[in-house]
Amino acid sequence: MADESFFDIASKMDMQELNNAINQAEREITTRFDFKNSKSSIAIEKDEMVIISDDEFKLQNVLDILYSKMAKRGISLKNLEYEKVQPASSSTVRQKIKLKSGIDQDNAKKINILIRDAKLKVKSQIQGDQIRVTGKSKDDLQQVIQLLRKADLPLELQFLNFR
């Protein structure tokens, strides 16, 4: 096994960077004139974000501000799963956004099929919410990484523990 190389494929969101992006967005909301006397806020509750605003138009503006701050910090929007906009208390609206973490079984199977169809001398196996790819040649492993970066997958992938 010592002559085998491997790496792990994961899908995680950097929560510290997300908190920083939310703090920056909230600071911008408090200073903008169009949000004066607005009840707009962004909060994280367990594995979801809750965004509250006066109406759907302002809610969309809050989301646009948040997206720009997330993009500047290198956080992918692919790991967000949106729920419907709901009416909330005191004539406001609320939207919950789930934060996806880990690779679900369907996407793990798609990734395994992509790797297998590439006909490289590597093996991939699902380990919980990660995938481990092993092979003798590091060049083959790097080709797998390039293949997955080019693939249009519905989640952001990180490549960890390259050994």
Tab-separated table of C-alpha atoms in Angstrom:
chain	number	residue	atom	x	y	z
A	1	MET	CA	0.000	0.000	0.000
A	2	ALA	CA	3.010	2.312	0.465
A	3	ASP	CA	3.453	2.702	-3.299
A	4	GLU	CA	-0.202	3.734	-3.708
A	5	SER	CA	-1.188	7.398	-3.696
A	6	PHE	CA	-4.616	8.720	-2.775
A	7	PHE	CA	-6.732	11.778	-2.178
A	8	ASP	CA	-10.172	12.480	-0.762
A	9	ILE	CA	-13.008	14.343	-2.466
A	10	ALA	CA	-15.210	16.325	-0.089
A	11	SER	CA	-17.819	19.057	-0.231
A	12	LYS	CA	-17.655	21.423	2.736
A	13	MET	CA	-18.456	25.053	3.317
A	14	ASP	CA	-15.928	27.150	5.222
A	15	MET	CA	-18.163	28.365	8.055
A	16	GLN	CA	-15.667	30.978	9.267
A	17	GLU	CA	-15.552	32.594	5.821
A	18	LEU	CA	-19.347	32.404	5.613
A	19	ASN	CA	-19.640	34.175	8.989
A	20	ASN	CA	-17.241	36.851	7.753
A	21	ALA	CA	-19.279	37.318	4.551
A	22	ILE	CA	-22.509	37.596	6.575
A	23	ASN	CA	-20.936	40.172	8.928
A	24	GLN	CA	-19.730	42.238	5.965
A	25	ALA	CA	-23.156	42.039	4.310
A	26	GLU	CA	-24.924	43.116	7.506
A	27	ARG	CA	-22.520	46.052	7.880
A	28	GLU	CA	-23.271	47.144	4.311
A	29	ILE	CA	-27.037	46.800	4.891
A	30	THR	CA	-26.870	49.081	7.953
A	31	THR	CA	-25.003	51.779	6.019
A	32	ARG	CA	-27.040	51.765	2.797
A	33	PHE	CA	-29.665	54.467	2.349
A	34	ASP	CA	-32.208	52.169	0.652
A	35	PHE	CA	-32.226	49.970	3.782
A	36	LYS	CA	-32.834	52.848	6.206
A	37	ASN	CA	-35.461	51.836	8.816
A	38	SER	CA	-35.507	48.332	7.322
A	39	LYS	CA	-35.919	45.142	9.340
A	40	SER	CA	-33.407	43.209	7.208
A	41	SER	CA	-31.158	40.628	8.851
A	42	ILE	CA	-29.127	37.519	8.108
A	43	ALA	CA	-28.616	34.779	10.691
A	44	ILE	CA	-27.195	31.261	10.813
A	45	GLU	CA	-29.207	28.622	12.680
A	46	LYS	CA	-27.510	25.200	12.787
A	47	ASP	CA	-27.204	24.123	9.131
A	48	GLU	CA	-29.217	26.922	7.493
A	49	MET	CA	-29.228	30.662	6.939
A	50	VAL	CA	-32.351	32.689	7.689
A	51	ILE	CA	-32.775	35.959	5.832
A	52	ILE	CA	-35.506	38.377	6.908
A	53	SER	CA	-36.501	41.602	5.179
A	54	ASP	CA	-39.435	43.991	4.710
A	55	ASP	CA	-40.617	42.636	1.358
A	56	GLU	CA	-39.472	40.294	-1.414
A	57	PHE	CA	-37.718	43.086	-3.340
A	58	LYS	CA	-35.566	44.038	-0.341
A	59	LEU	CA	-35.013	40.348	0.419
A	60	GLN	CA	-33.592	39.914	-3.089
A	61	ASN	CA	-31.345	42.953	-2.559
A	62	VAL	CA	-30.086	41.451	0.726
A	63	LEU	CA	-29.340	38.199	-1.132
A	64	ASP	CA	-27.456	40.102	-3.859
A	65	ILE	CA	-25.301	41.833	-1.238
A	66	LEU	CA	-24.651	38.496	0.502
A	67	TYR	CA	-23.750	36.780	-2.811
A	68	SER	CA	-21.222	39.481	-3.663
A	69	LYS	CA	-19.580	39.165	-0.224
A	70	MET	CA	-19.526	35.352	-0.519
A	71	ALA	CA	-17.972	35.531	-3.995
A	72	LYS	CA	-15.233	37.878	-2.763
A	73	ARG	CA	-14.395	35.353	-0.022
A	74	GLY	CA	-14.330	32.383	-2.403
A	75	ILE	CA	-17.483	30.694	-1.098
A	76	SER	CA	-19.407	28.791	-3.750
A	77	LEU	CA	-23.143	29.345	-4.174
A	78	LYS	CA	-23.528	25.720	-5.288
A	79	ASN	CA	-23.718	24.571	-1.666
A	80	LEU	CA	-26.891	26.562	-0.997
A	81	GLU	CA	-30.368	25.020	-1.210
A	82	TYR	CA	-33.210	27.547	-1.249
A	83	GLU	CA	-36.624	27.197	0.344
A	84	LYS	CA	-39.721	29.241	-0.503
A	85	VAL	CA	-40.103	32.813	0.695
A	86	GLN	CA	-42.545	32.819	3.615
A	87	PRO	CA	-44.416	35.621	5.347
A	88	ALA	CA	-43.024	36.325	8.822
A	89	SER	CA	-44.072	38.379	11.832
A	90	SER	CA	-44.706	42.152	11.736
A	91	SER	CA	-45.216	42.308	7.937
A	92	THR	CA	-41.811	40.917	6.948
A	93	VAL	CA	-40.782	37.999	4.746
A	94	ARG	CA	-38.358	35.206	5.549
A	95	GLN	CA	-36.321	32.854	3.397
A	96	LYS	CA	-34.413	29.853	4.684
A	97	ILE	CA	-31.359	28.608	2.818
A	98	LYS	CA	-29.967	25.192	3.720
A	99	LEU	CA	-26.180	24.842	3.768
A	100	LYS	CA	-25.256	21.589	2.051
A	101	SER	CA	-22.292	19.768	3.510
A	102	GLY	CA	-20.878	16.454	2.368
A	103	ILE	CA	-21.453	14.503	-0.827
A	104	ASP	CA	-24.861	12.807	-0.930
A	105	GLN	CA	-25.204	9.257	-2.329
A	106	ASP	CA	-26.592	10.285	-5.743
A	107	ASN	CA	-23.761	12.726	-6.444
A	108	ALA	CA	-21.199	10.252	-5.071
A	109	LYS	CA	-22.427	7.660	-7.567
A	110	LYS	CA	-22.232	10.219	-10.408
A	111	ILE	CA	-18.651	11.071	-9.428
A	112	ASN	CA	-17.703	7.378	-9.267
A	113	ILE	CA	-19.190	6.808	-12.735
A	114	LEU	CA	-17.291	9.825	-14.122
A	115	ILE	CA	-14.027	8.473	-12.692
A	116	ARG	CA	-14.696	4.946	-13.963
A	117	ASP	CA	-15.619	6.173	-17.484
A	118	ALA	CA	-12.340	8.115	-17.705
A	119	LYS	CA	-10.578	4.716	-17.955
A	120	LEU	CA	-7.689	5.780	-15.724
A	121	LYS	CA	-5.888	3.289	-13.491
A	122	VAL	CA	-7.509	4.505	-10.287
A	123	LYS	CA	-10.051	3.153	-7.819
A	124	SER	CA	-12.683	5.230	-6.092
A	125	GLN	CA	-14.788	4.294	-3.108
A	126	ILE	CA	-17.439	6.113	-1.136
A	127	GLN	CA	-16.573	6.696	2.529
A	128	GLY	CA	-19.555	8.306	4.219
A	129	ASP	CA	-19.879	11.821	2.789
A	130	GLN	CA	-16.450	11.707	1.089
A	131	ILE	CA	-14.913	9.742	-1.766
A	132	ARG	CA	-11.391	8.306	-1.638
A	133	VAL	CA	-9.540	7.890	-4.934
A	134	THR	CA	-6.417	5.656	-4.956
A	135	GLY	CA	-3.945	4.841	-7.700
A	136	LYS	CA	-0.290	4.046	-8.325
A	137	SER	CA	0.378	7.102	-10.510
A	138	LYS	CA	0.041	10.629	-9.115
A	139	ASP	CA	-0.438	11.809	-12.700
A	140	ASP	CA	-3.609	9.708	-12.964
A	141	LEU	CA	-4.875	11.204	-9.703
A	142	GLN	CA	-4.221	14.712	-11.004
A	143	GLN	CA	-6.122	13.848	-14.193
A	144	VAL	CA	-9.078	12.785	-12.034
A	145	ILE	CA	-8.958	16.153	-10.236
A	146	GLN	CA	-8.912	17.997	-13.584
A	147	LEU	CA	-11.799	15.858	-14.863
A	148	LEU	CA	-13.929	16.626	-11.812
A	149	ARG	CA	-13.137	20.354	-11.932
A	150	LYS	CA	-14.385	20.484	-15.527
A	151	ALA	CA	-17.495	18.376	-14.799
A	152	ASP	CA	-20.691	20.315	-14.188
A	153	LEU	CA	-21.634	18.974	-10.769
A	154	PRO	CA	-24.313	20.558	-8.539
A	155	LEU	CA	-21.898	20.959	-5.610
A	156	GLU	CA	-18.518	22.479	-4.895
A	157	LEU	CA	-15.735	19.917	-4.456
A	158	GLN	CA	-12.530	20.114	-2.435
A	159	PHE	CA	-9.621	17.739	-2.936
A	160	LEU	CA	-7.970	16.861	0.379
A	161	ASN	CA	-5.126	14.674	1.709
A	162	PHE	CA	-3.249	14.286	-1.574
A	163	ARG	CA	-0.556	11.708	-0.735
